[in-house]
mmCIF file of C-alpha atoms in Angstrom:
data_model
loop_
_atom_site.group_PDB
_atom_site.id
_atom_site.type_symbol
_atom_site.label_atom_id
_atom_site.label_comp_id
_atom_site.label_asym_id
_atom_site.label_seq_id
_atom_site.Cartn_x
_atom_site.Cartn_y
_atom_site.Cartn_z
ATOM 1 C CA MET A 934 -83.858 56.134 189.574
ATOM 2 C CA ASN A 935 -80.437 57.012 190.293
ATOM 3 C CA SER A 936 -80.910 60.758 190.941
ATOM 4 C CA LEU A 937 -83.556 60.054 193.701
ATOM 5 C CA THR A 938 -83.040 58.783 197.099
ATOM 6 C CA ILE A 939 -85.594 56.684 198.522
ATOM 7 C CA LYS A 940 -86.256 56.398 202.168
ATOM 8 C CA LYS A 941 -88.814 54.275 203.823
ATOM 9 C CA MET A 942 -91.439 56.441 206.073
ATOM 10 C CA GLU A 943 -92.658 55.106 209.378
ATOM 11 C CA PRO A 944 -96.735 53.950 208.935
ATOM 12 C CA GLU A 945 -97.714 56.651 211.397
ATOM 13 C CA ASN A 946 -96.767 59.257 208.903
ATOM 14 C CA THR A 947 -100.503 59.485 207.789
ATOM 15 C CA VAL A 948 -101.206 61.150 204.269
ATOM 16 C CA SER A 949 -104.740 63.148 204.200
ATOM 17 C CA ILE A 950 -106.203 62.905 200.860
ATOM 18 C CA ILE A 951 -108.523 65.539 200.292
ATOM 19 C CA VAL A 952 -111.198 65.233 197.370
ATOM 20 C CA PRO A 953 -113.403 68.321 197.054
ATOM 21 C CA VAL A 954 -116.995 67.036 195.642
ATOM 22 C CA TYR A 955 -119.414 68.868 193.797
ATOM 23 C CA ASN A 956 -122.030 67.293 191.363
ATOM 24 C CA THR A 957 -119.860 64.450 190.483
ATOM 25 C CA GLN A 958 -122.381 61.519 191.187
ATOM 26 C CA ASN A 959 -121.170 59.716 187.840
ATOM 27 C CA PHE A 960 -117.554 60.300 188.442
ATOM 28 C CA LEU A 961 -117.317 59.504 192.323
ATOM 29 C CA LYS A 962 -117.250 56.052 192.526
ATOM 30 C CA LYS A 963 -114.339 55.771 190.555
ATOM 31 C CA CYS A 964 -112.568 58.113 192.048
ATOM 32 C CA VAL A 965 -112.985 57.361 195.700
ATOM 33 C CA GLU A 966 -112.186 53.526 194.847
ATOM 34 C CA SER A 967 -109.147 54.267 193.519
ATOM 35 C CA ILE A 968 -108.399 56.045 196.754
ATOM 36 C CA LEU A 969 -109.597 53.088 199.020
ATOM 37 C CA ALA A 970 -107.329 51.036 196.734
ATOM 38 C CA GLN A 971 -104.042 52.495 197.529
ATOM 39 C CA SER A 972 -101.480 50.270 198.713
ATOM 40 C CA PHE A 973 -100.184 52.610 201.430
ATOM 41 C CA ARG A 974 -102.806 52.191 204.016
ATOM 42 C CA SER A 975 -102.172 54.799 206.610
ATOM 43 C CA LEU A 976 -104.597 57.161 204.762
ATOM 44 C CA GLU A 977 -107.033 59.930 205.979
ATOM 45 C CA ILE A 978 -109.682 60.340 203.247
ATOM 46 C CA LEU A 979 -111.879 63.751 203.478
ATOM 47 C CA LEU A 980 -114.409 64.133 201.036
ATOM 48 C CA VAL A 981 -115.656 67.522 200.937
ATOM 49 C CA ASP A 982 -119.291 68.133 199.830
ATOM 50 C CA ASP A 983 -119.575 71.449 198.564
ATOM 51 C CA GLY A 984 -123.434 71.807 198.536
ATOM 52 C CA SER A 985 -123.909 69.209 195.729
ATOM 53 C CA ARG A 986 -127.830 68.995 194.240
ATOM 54 C CA ASP A 987 -127.206 65.666 192.820
ATOM 55 C CA ASP A 988 -126.628 61.963 194.678
ATOM 56 C CA SER A 989 -123.130 62.896 195.756
ATOM 57 C CA PRO A 990 -123.780 63.648 199.400
ATOM 58 C CA ARG A 991 -125.195 59.885 199.981
ATOM 59 C CA LEU A 992 -122.313 58.493 198.050
ATOM 60 C CA CYS A 993 -120.183 60.192 200.378
ATOM 61 C CA ASP A 994 -121.697 59.100 203.302
ATOM 62 C CA ALA A 995 -121.783 55.633 202.046
ATOM 63 C CA PHE A 996 -118.119 55.617 201.643
ATOM 64 C CA ALA A 997 -117.661 56.765 205.130
ATOM 65 C CA ALA A 998 -120.002 54.324 206.207
ATOM 66 C CA GLN A 999 -117.849 51.504 204.333
ATOM 67 C CA ASP A 1000 -114.318 52.458 205.435
ATOM 68 C CA SER A 1001 -113.332 54.230 209.007
ATOM 69 C CA ARG A 1002 -110.410 56.200 207.235
ATOM 70 C CA VAL A 1003 -113.190 58.315 205.113
ATOM 71 C CA GLN A 1004 -114.403 61.499 206.581
ATOM 72 C CA VAL A 1005 -117.109 63.439 205.032
ATOM 73 C CA ILE A 1006 -117.475 67.460 205.493
ATOM 74 C CA HIS A 1007 -120.802 68.738 204.269
ATOM 75 C CA LYS A 1008 -121.016 72.501 203.633
ATOM 76 C CA GLU A 1009 -122.743 75.272 201.756
ATOM 77 C CA ASN A 1010 -121.934 75.659 198.167
ATOM 78 C CA GLY A 1011 -118.935 78.219 198.196
ATOM 79 C CA GLY A 1012 -116.886 77.154 195.208
ATOM 80 C CA LEU A 1013 -113.516 74.583 194.742
ATOM 81 C CA VAL A 1014 -111.073 77.010 196.815
ATOM 82 C CA SER A 1015 -113.242 77.232 199.884
ATOM 83 C CA ALA A 1016 -113.921 73.313 199.715
ATOM 84 C CA TRP A 1017 -110.444 72.192 199.608
ATOM 85 C CA MET A 1018 -109.459 74.467 202.164
ATOM 86 C CA ALA A 1019 -112.393 73.079 204.305
ATOM 87 C CA GLY A 1020 -110.512 69.891 204.190
ATOM 88 C CA VAL A 1021 -107.243 71.195 205.024
ATOM 89 C CA LYS A 1022 -108.581 72.580 208.154
ATOM 90 C CA ARG A 1023 -109.722 69.239 209.078
ATOM 91 C CA ALA A 1024 -106.703 67.188 208.055
ATOM 92 C CA SER A 1025 -104.545 65.615 210.548
ATOM 93 C CA GLY A 1026 -102.034 64.219 208.311
ATOM 94 C CA LYS A 1027 -98.231 64.825 207.982
ATOM 95 C CA TYR A 1028 -98.634 65.226 204.505
ATOM 96 C CA LEU A 1029 -101.522 66.293 202.125
ATOM 97 C CA MET A 1030 -102.496 65.239 198.879
ATOM 98 C CA PHE A 1031 -105.328 66.690 196.699
ATOM 99 C CA VAL A 1032 -107.503 64.656 194.126
ATOM 100 C CA ASP A 1033 -110.481 65.959 191.998
ATOM 101 C CA SER A 1034 -113.814 64.021 191.989
ATOM 102 C CA ASP A 1035 -114.078 63.312 188.626
ATOM 103 C CA ASP A 1036 -110.248 62.065 188.260
ATOM 104 C CA TRP A 1037 -108.616 58.803 189.764
ATOM 105 C CA ILE A 1038 -105.366 57.552 190.855
ATOM 106 C CA ASP A 1039 -103.052 54.614 190.230
ATOM 107 C CA ALA A 1040 -103.112 51.922 193.471
ATOM 108 C CA CYS A 1041 -99.302 52.654 193.925
ATOM 109 C CA MET A 1042 -99.394 56.650 194.049
ATOM 110 C CA THR A 1043 -99.352 57.638 197.297
ATOM 111 C CA GLU A 1044 -96.895 54.901 198.307
ATOM 112 C CA GLU A 1045 -94.159 56.159 195.789
ATOM 113 C CA LEU A 1046 -94.879 59.553 196.369
ATOM 114 C CA VAL A 1047 -94.162 59.059 200.190
ATOM 115 C CA ARG A 1048 -91.301 56.472 199.495
ATOM 116 C CA HIS A 1049 -89.130 59.473 197.655
ATOM 117 C CA ALA A 1050 -90.097 61.885 200.628
ATOM 118 C CA SER A 1051 -87.476 62.379 203.384
ATOM 119 C CA GLY A 1052 -89.620 62.941 206.185
ATOM 120 C CA LYS A 1053 -88.234 66.248 206.833
ATOM 121 C CA PRO A 1054 -90.469 69.507 206.944
ATOM 122 C CA GLY A 1055 -90.957 71.610 203.684
ATOM 123 C CA GLU A 1056 -90.946 68.963 200.718
ATOM 124 C CA ILE A 1057 -93.193 68.392 197.930
ATOM 125 C CA VAL A 1058 -92.797 65.454 195.801
ATOM 126 C CA CYS A 1059 -94.434 65.709 192.302
ATOM 127 C CA CYS A 1060 -95.738 62.586 189.941
ATOM 128 C CA ASN A 1061 -96.946 63.270 186.447
ATOM 129 C CA PHE A 1062 -100.305 62.508 184.838
ATOM 130 C CA VAL A 1063 -102.409 61.183 181.886
ATOM 131 C CA ILE A 1064 -104.966 63.169 180.518
ATOM 132 C CA GLU A 1065 -108.099 60.769 179.882
ATOM 133 C CA ARG A 1066 -110.070 61.621 177.064
ATOM 134 C CA PRO A 1067 -112.839 59.275 175.568
ATOM 135 C CA GLY A 1068 -111.097 56.933 173.092
ATOM 136 C CA SER A 1069 -107.711 58.311 173.708
ATOM 137 C CA TRP A 1070 -105.132 59.579 176.481
ATOM 138 C CA GLN A 1071 -102.023 61.734 176.723
ATOM 139 C CA GLU A 1072 -99.121 61.683 178.689
ATOM 140 C CA CYS A 1073 -98.082 65.024 180.360
ATOM 141 C CA ARG A 1074 -95.119 65.641 182.352
ATOM 142 C CA HIS A 1075 -93.508 68.723 184.352
ATOM 143 C CA ALA A 1076 -90.887 70.454 182.273
ATOM 144 C CA LEU A 1077 -88.456 70.373 185.305
ATOM 145 C CA ALA A 1078 -86.276 67.443 184.794
ATOM 146 C CA PRO A 1079 -86.844 64.763 187.010
ATOM 147 C CA GLY A 1080 -84.734 64.653 190.325
ATOM 148 C CA VAL A 1081 -84.224 66.113 193.942
ATOM 149 C CA TYR A 1082 -84.011 69.727 194.099
ATOM 150 C CA GLU A 1083 -82.387 71.326 197.393
ATOM 151 C CA GLY A 1084 -80.026 74.196 198.381
ATOM 152 C CA GLU A 1085 -78.454 76.176 195.784
ATOM 153 C CA ARG A 1086 -80.055 73.945 192.813
ATOM 154 C CA LEU A 1087 -83.690 74.445 194.170
ATOM 155 C CA GLU A 1088 -83.045 78.343 194.297
ATOM 156 C CA LYS A 1089 -81.440 78.599 190.760
ATOM 157 C CA GLU A 1090 -83.074 75.941 188.648
ATOM 158 C CA VAL A 1091 -86.637 76.126 190.202
ATOM 159 C CA LYS A 1092 -87.445 79.218 192.376
ATOM 160 C CA GLY A 1093 -86.595 81.955 189.723
ATOM 161 C CA ASN A 1094 -88.149 80.032 186.919
ATOM 162 C CA LEU A 1095 -91.406 78.862 188.330
ATOM 163 C CA LEU A 1096 -93.617 81.543 186.209
ATOM 164 C CA GLY A 1097 -93.328 83.045 182.854
ATOM 165 C CA ASN A 1098 -92.673 79.964 180.633
ATOM 166 C CA GLU A 1099 -94.815 78.415 177.854
ATOM 167 C CA ASN A 1100 -94.833 75.086 179.510
ATOM 168 C CA ARG A 1101 -94.503 75.665 183.255
ATOM 169 C CA THR A 1102 -91.357 74.029 185.144
ATOM 170 C CA VAL A 1103 -93.517 72.567 187.456
ATOM 171 C CA SER A 1104 -97.356 71.880 187.018
ATOM 172 C CA MET A 1105 -99.370 74.590 189.239
ATOM 173 C CA SER A 1106 -102.115 71.965 189.724
ATOM 174 C CA ARG A 1107 -102.544 71.038 193.650
ATOM 175 C CA CYS A 1108 -103.218 67.411 192.280
ATOM 176 C CA MET A 1109 -100.443 64.823 191.390
ATOM 177 C CA LYS A 1110 -98.327 66.202 194.446
ATOM 178 C CA LEU A 1111 -97.434 65.201 197.757
ATOM 179 C CA PHE A 1112 -97.244 68.318 200.180
ATOM 180 C CA SER A 1113 -95.704 68.665 203.594
ATOM 181 C CA ARG A 1114 -98.561 69.861 205.702
ATOM 182 C CA GLU A 1115 -96.997 72.973 206.863
ATOM 183 C CA LEU A 1116 -96.423 74.351 203.119
ATOM 184 C CA ILE A 1117 -100.112 74.501 202.785
ATOM 185 C CA THR A 1118 -101.626 75.168 206.141
ATOM 186 C CA GLU A 1119 -99.303 78.126 206.620
ATOM 187 C CA ASN A 1120 -100.055 79.663 203.389
ATOM 188 C CA LEU A 1121 -103.741 79.546 203.701
ATOM 189 C CA ARG A 1122 -103.817 83.457 203.547
ATOM 190 C CA PHE A 1123 -103.178 83.655 199.931
ATOM 191 C CA PRO A 1124 -105.833 81.589 198.422
ATOM 192 C CA ASP A 1125 -108.852 83.632 197.178
ATOM 193 C CA PRO A 1126 -112.421 81.554 197.059
ATOM 194 C CA GLY A 1127 -113.307 84.568 194.848
ATOM 195 C CA LEU A 1128 -110.906 83.487 192.050
ATOM 196 C CA LYS A 1129 -112.612 81.887 188.871
ATOM 197 C CA MET A 1130 -109.743 81.074 187.076
ATOM 198 C CA GLY A 1131 -105.973 79.461 187.770
ATOM 199 C CA GLU A 1132 -107.240 78.840 191.550
ATOM 200 C CA ASP A 1133 -104.400 76.467 192.286
ATOM 201 C CA VAL A 1134 -101.757 78.827 191.892
ATOM 202 C CA SER A 1135 -102.547 80.607 194.829
ATOM 203 C CA ILE A 1136 -101.556 77.682 196.953
ATOM 204 C CA VAL A 1137 -99.028 75.985 194.732
ATOM 205 C CA LEU A 1138 -97.152 78.899 194.044
ATOM 206 C CA PRO A 1139 -96.306 80.100 197.703
ATOM 207 C CA ALA A 1140 -95.895 76.459 198.693
ATOM 208 C CA LEU A 1141 -93.016 76.163 195.709
ATOM 209 C CA CYS A 1142 -91.593 79.053 197.244
ATOM 210 C CA ASP A 1143 -91.540 78.091 200.703
ATOM 211 C CA CYS A 1144 -90.211 74.373 199.857
ATOM 212 C CA ARG A 1145 -86.645 73.060 200.901
ATOM 213 C CA ARG A 1146 -86.919 69.928 198.982
ATOM 214 C CA LEU A 1147 -88.592 69.443 195.406
ATOM 215 C CA VAL A 1148 -88.877 66.041 193.827
ATOM 216 C CA ILE A 1149 -90.010 65.306 190.212
ATOM 217 C CA LEU A 1150 -90.298 61.760 189.675
ATOM 218 C CA GLN A 1151 -89.597 59.970 186.435
ATOM 219 C CA ASP A 1152 -92.174 58.920 184.275
ATOM 220 C CA ALA A 1153 -94.638 57.975 187.184
ATOM 221 C CA LEU A 1154 -98.024 58.758 185.496
ATOM 222 C CA TYR A 1155 -99.981 57.899 188.266
ATOM 223 C CA TYR A 1156 -102.878 60.663 188.521
ATOM 224 C CA HIS A 1157 -105.450 60.439 185.511
ATOM 225 C CA TYR A 1158 -107.079 63.640 184.877
ATOM 226 C CA PHE A 1159 -110.538 63.163 183.128
ATOM 227 C CA PHE A 1160 -111.154 65.518 180.249
ATOM 228 C CA ASN A 1161 -114.812 66.037 180.221
ATOM 229 C CA PRO A 1162 -115.610 66.884 176.356
ATOM 230 C CA ALA A 1163 -119.200 68.100 177.423
ATOM 231 C CA SER A 1164 -117.891 70.866 180.158
ATOM 232 C CA MET A 1165 -114.874 71.903 178.130
ATOM 233 C CA VAL A 1166 -116.489 73.383 174.903
ATOM 234 C CA HIS A 1167 -114.772 76.378 173.493
ATOM 235 C CA LYS A 1168 -117.211 78.699 174.627
ATOM 236 C CA TYR A 1169 -117.022 82.614 174.694
ATOM 237 C CA ASP A 1170 -116.176 84.015 178.275
ATOM 238 C CA PRO A 1171 -116.727 87.987 178.315
ATOM 239 C CA THR A 1172 -115.053 88.063 181.939
ATOM 240 C CA MET A 1173 -111.844 86.213 180.820
ATOM 241 C CA ALA A 1174 -109.775 89.524 180.637
ATOM 242 C CA GLU A 1175 -110.877 90.554 184.225
ATOM 243 C CA GLN A 1176 -110.388 87.025 185.536
ATOM 244 C CA ILE A 1177 -106.794 86.985 184.284
ATOM 245 C CA ARG A 1178 -106.195 90.472 186.075
ATOM 246 C CA GLU A 1179 -107.601 89.142 189.153
ATOM 247 C CA LEU A 1180 -105.333 86.137 188.728
ATOM 248 C CA LEU A 1181 -102.026 88.153 188.176
ATOM 249 C CA ARG A 1182 -102.911 90.331 191.168
ATOM 250 C CA ALA A 1183 -103.121 87.263 193.348
ATOM 251 C CA ILE A 1184 -99.640 86.079 191.805
ATOM 252 C CA ARG A 1185 -98.282 89.643 192.372
ATOM 253 C CA LYS A 1186 -99.258 89.389 196.190
ATOM 254 C CA VAL A 1187 -97.701 86.029 196.444
ATOM 255 C CA LEU A 1188 -94.168 86.721 194.812
ATOM 256 C CA GLU A 1189 -93.751 90.048 196.226
ATOM 257 C CA ALA A 1190 -94.680 88.368 199.990
ATOM 258 C CA LYS A 1191 -92.306 85.667 199.418
ATOM 259 C CA GLN A 1192 -89.839 87.747 197.899
ATOM 260 C CA ALA A 1193 -89.334 85.247 194.901
ATOM 261 C CA PRO A 1194 -85.989 85.359 192.571
ATOM 262 C CA ASP A 1195 -86.869 87.879 189.692
ATOM 263 C CA GLY A 1196 -90.041 87.937 190.878
ATOM 264 C CA ALA A 1197 -90.972 90.936 188.800
ATOM 265 C CA CYS A 1198 -89.575 89.381 185.676
ATOM 266 C CA GLN A 1199 -91.689 86.212 186.483
ATOM 267 C CA LEU A 1200 -94.748 87.992 186.533
ATOM 268 C CA GLU A 1201 -94.314 90.227 183.676
ATOM 269 C CA LYS A 1202 -93.554 87.154 181.333
ATOM 270 C CA GLU A 1203 -96.607 85.180 183.179
ATOM 271 C CA SER A 1204 -98.777 87.661 182.022
ATOM 272 C CA VAL A 1205 -97.890 87.548 178.456
ATOM 273 C CA TYR A 1206 -98.989 84.042 178.458
ATOM 274 C CA LEU A 1207 -102.099 84.451 180.449
ATOM 275 C CA THR A 1208 -103.213 87.251 178.167
ATOM 276 C CA MET A 1209 -102.593 84.931 175.324
ATOM 277 C CA LEU A 1210 -105.611 83.501 176.733
ATOM 278 C CA SER A 1211 -107.886 86.183 176.880
ATOM 279 C CA VAL A 1212 -106.889 86.808 173.156
ATOM 280 C CA LYS A 1213 -107.696 83.392 172.039
ATOM 281 C CA ASN A 1214 -110.733 83.580 173.720
ATOM 282 C CA GLU A 1215 -111.788 86.576 171.504
ATOM 283 C CA LEU A 1216 -110.319 85.126 168.465
ATOM 284 C CA ARG A 1217 -112.108 81.796 169.129
ATOM 285 C CA GLY A 1218 -115.734 82.767 170.591
ATOM 286 C CA GLY A 1219 -115.844 86.353 170.345
ATOM 287 C CA ARG A 1220 -118.605 87.958 168.255
ATOM 288 C CA LYS A 1221 -119.218 91.529 167.494
ATOM 289 C CA GLY A 1222 -116.562 93.809 168.214
ATOM 290 C CA TYR A 1223 -114.159 91.026 168.909
ATOM 291 C CA ALA A 1224 -111.205 92.839 167.006
ATOM 292 C CA GLU A 1225 -111.665 96.168 169.016
ATOM 293 C CA ARG A 1226 -111.741 94.303 172.141
ATOM 294 C CA THR A 1227 -108.541 92.085 171.438
ATOM 295 C CA ALA A 1228 -106.559 95.482 170.436
ATOM 296 C CA GLN A 1229 -107.428 97.003 173.942
ATOM 297 C CA ILE A 1230 -106.605 93.832 175.534
ATOM 298 C CA CYS A 1231 -102.879 94.160 173.981
ATOM 299 C CA ARG A 1232 -102.485 97.734 174.367
ATOM 300 C CA ARG A 1233 -103.610 97.523 177.953
ATOM 301 C CA GLU A 1234 -101.352 95.320 178.663
ATOM 302 C CA ASN A 1235 -98.389 96.238 176.445
ATOM 303 C CA MET A 1236 -98.229 92.906 174.714
ATOM 304 C CA ALA A 1237 -96.110 94.248 171.817
ATOM 305 C CA LYS A 1238 -93.787 95.699 174.151
ATOM 306 C CA LYS A 1239 -93.413 92.611 176.281
ATOM 307 C CA LEU A 1240 -92.996 90.218 173.469
ATOM 308 C CA LYS A 1241 -90.159 91.842 172.268
ATOM 309 C CA GLN A 1242 -88.376 93.010 175.901
ATOM 310 C CA TYR A 1243 -88.442 89.517 176.845
ATOM 311 C CA GLY A 1244 -87.839 87.616 173.542
ATOM 312 C CA ILE A 1245 -90.831 85.727 173.978
ATOM 313 C CA ARG A 1246 -91.180 83.383 170.733
ATOM 314 C CA PRO A 1247 -93.833 80.491 171.283
ATOM 315 C CA GLN A 1248 -93.186 77.106 170.002
ATOM 316 C CA ASP A 1249 -97.016 76.096 170.027
ATOM 317 C CA ASN A 1250 -98.741 76.931 167.009
ATOM 318 C CA ALA A 1251 -101.543 78.175 168.392
ATOM 319 C CA ASN A 1252 -99.587 80.514 170.354
ATOM 320 C CA ARG A 1253 -97.436 81.646 167.471
ATOM 321 C CA ILE A 1254 -100.597 83.003 165.917
ATOM 322 C CA ILE A 1255 -101.661 84.538 169.058
ATOM 323 C CA ALA A 1256 -98.369 85.946 169.371
ATOM 324 C CA ALA A 1257 -98.444 87.339 165.691
ATOM 325 C CA VAL A 1258 -101.992 89.054 166.748
ATOM 326 C CA MET A 1259 -100.632 90.414 169.920
ATOM 327 C CA ARG A 1260 -97.735 92.136 168.382
ATOM 328 C CA ARG A 1261 -100.152 94.166 166.048
ATOM 329 C CA PRO A 1262 -103.586 93.562 166.886
ATOM 330 C CA ASP A 1263 -105.002 95.419 163.913
ATOM 331 C CA ARG A 1264 -108.352 94.087 162.082
ATOM 332 C CA LEU A 1265 -106.677 92.162 159.296
ATOM 333 C CA ARG A 1266 -104.381 90.028 161.779
ATOM 334 C CA CYS A 1267 -107.245 89.380 164.184
ATOM 335 C CA ALA A 1268 -109.408 88.302 161.323
ATOM 336 C CA CYS A 1269 -106.724 85.865 160.358
ATOM 337 C CA GLY A 1270 -106.315 84.708 163.625
ATOM 338 C CA ARG A 1271 -109.993 83.898 163.815
ATOM 339 C CA LEU A 1272 -110.187 82.067 160.501
ATOM 340 C CA ALA A 1273 -107.178 79.968 161.694
ATOM 341 C CA PHE A 1274 -108.845 79.029 164.871
ATOM 342 C CA ALA A 1275 -112.087 78.018 163.140
ATOM 343 C CA LEU A 1276 -110.405 75.801 160.764
ATOM 344 C CA TYR A 1277 -108.310 74.219 163.689
ATOM 345 C CA ASP A 1278 -111.825 73.794 165.545
ATOM 346 C CA ALA A 1279 -113.275 72.334 162.284
ATOM 347 C CA TRP A 1280 -110.358 69.904 161.781
ATOM 348 C CA ALA A 1281 -110.611 68.808 165.631
ATOM 349 C CA GLY A 1282 -114.221 68.096 165.464
ATOM 350 C CA ARG A 1283 -113.801 65.980 162.357
ATOM 351 C CA ARG A 1284 -110.910 63.985 164.384
ATOM 352 C CA GLY A 1285 -113.248 63.720 167.627
ATOM 353 C CA GLY A 1286 -112.086 66.499 169.672
#
């Protein structure tokens, strides 16, 4: 990888890996064992039991008894954000990583991320990931080209283009990344435990705004995200529109505080793609009154105007359907969009997901 400078890190530069745990007894063993198997040994592993009601607390304690690098935090249930924040506050490593308790990582992941770190403050090193489905898998990469981004290149090519794209230039997941500690600890005023959707944006976005060196690795499919079809069924969520408004308020707070390049434009375009999720929610799962609710959402958020103003023309087929509805959300287009998703779901069901 010619574009990346590799520098050996000293072993005292401990990496703290934070694992929020909530009722994942069936997945936790594979997750934690993949962390214990890391070729990079200078680890601090923080398992944060967020008030689990299954056997997860006992399993966490067993791992701590097995390996001195493992610490367990038992706390009352407060949600994902409160769990990883509790881990951050306990962590002592120079670098921070996050792994969700139903996922797993390759044995080389930490070592490879650390190898591409410079050792200076303010950096984020990103690998890519694999979506693991029962019987199949899918490779996923950041849209931003692999390489090292610093100085003017970081400002022009990255920070002014973090949001408002159909495919994000850099994934907003807190996983799949190695963070300089201060990028997280100095931005803990932004995460909101009350957010129910897109929670990671509230910490990854300010970290990206503050970073002085960003590394995107070539290939490096080290993180394995487990897609659980039992928990990912297409259920209608009547609160989604309000959740998206809350998320946009959180994003606005970050962009304004960080004085992000083209922040207002990024927010407006991001609102289009997030509103697409709300419209999709109505077309796919809404019952009586779905067309009226869809029209109300589109009018309230000025979707037709924003689509035209910013020249947004999605490439994904599902998003094309949604955009067509958003441009003119009358009953006919809503009905056609609803039918299109019903046919797609039926086809996907025959293919097994």
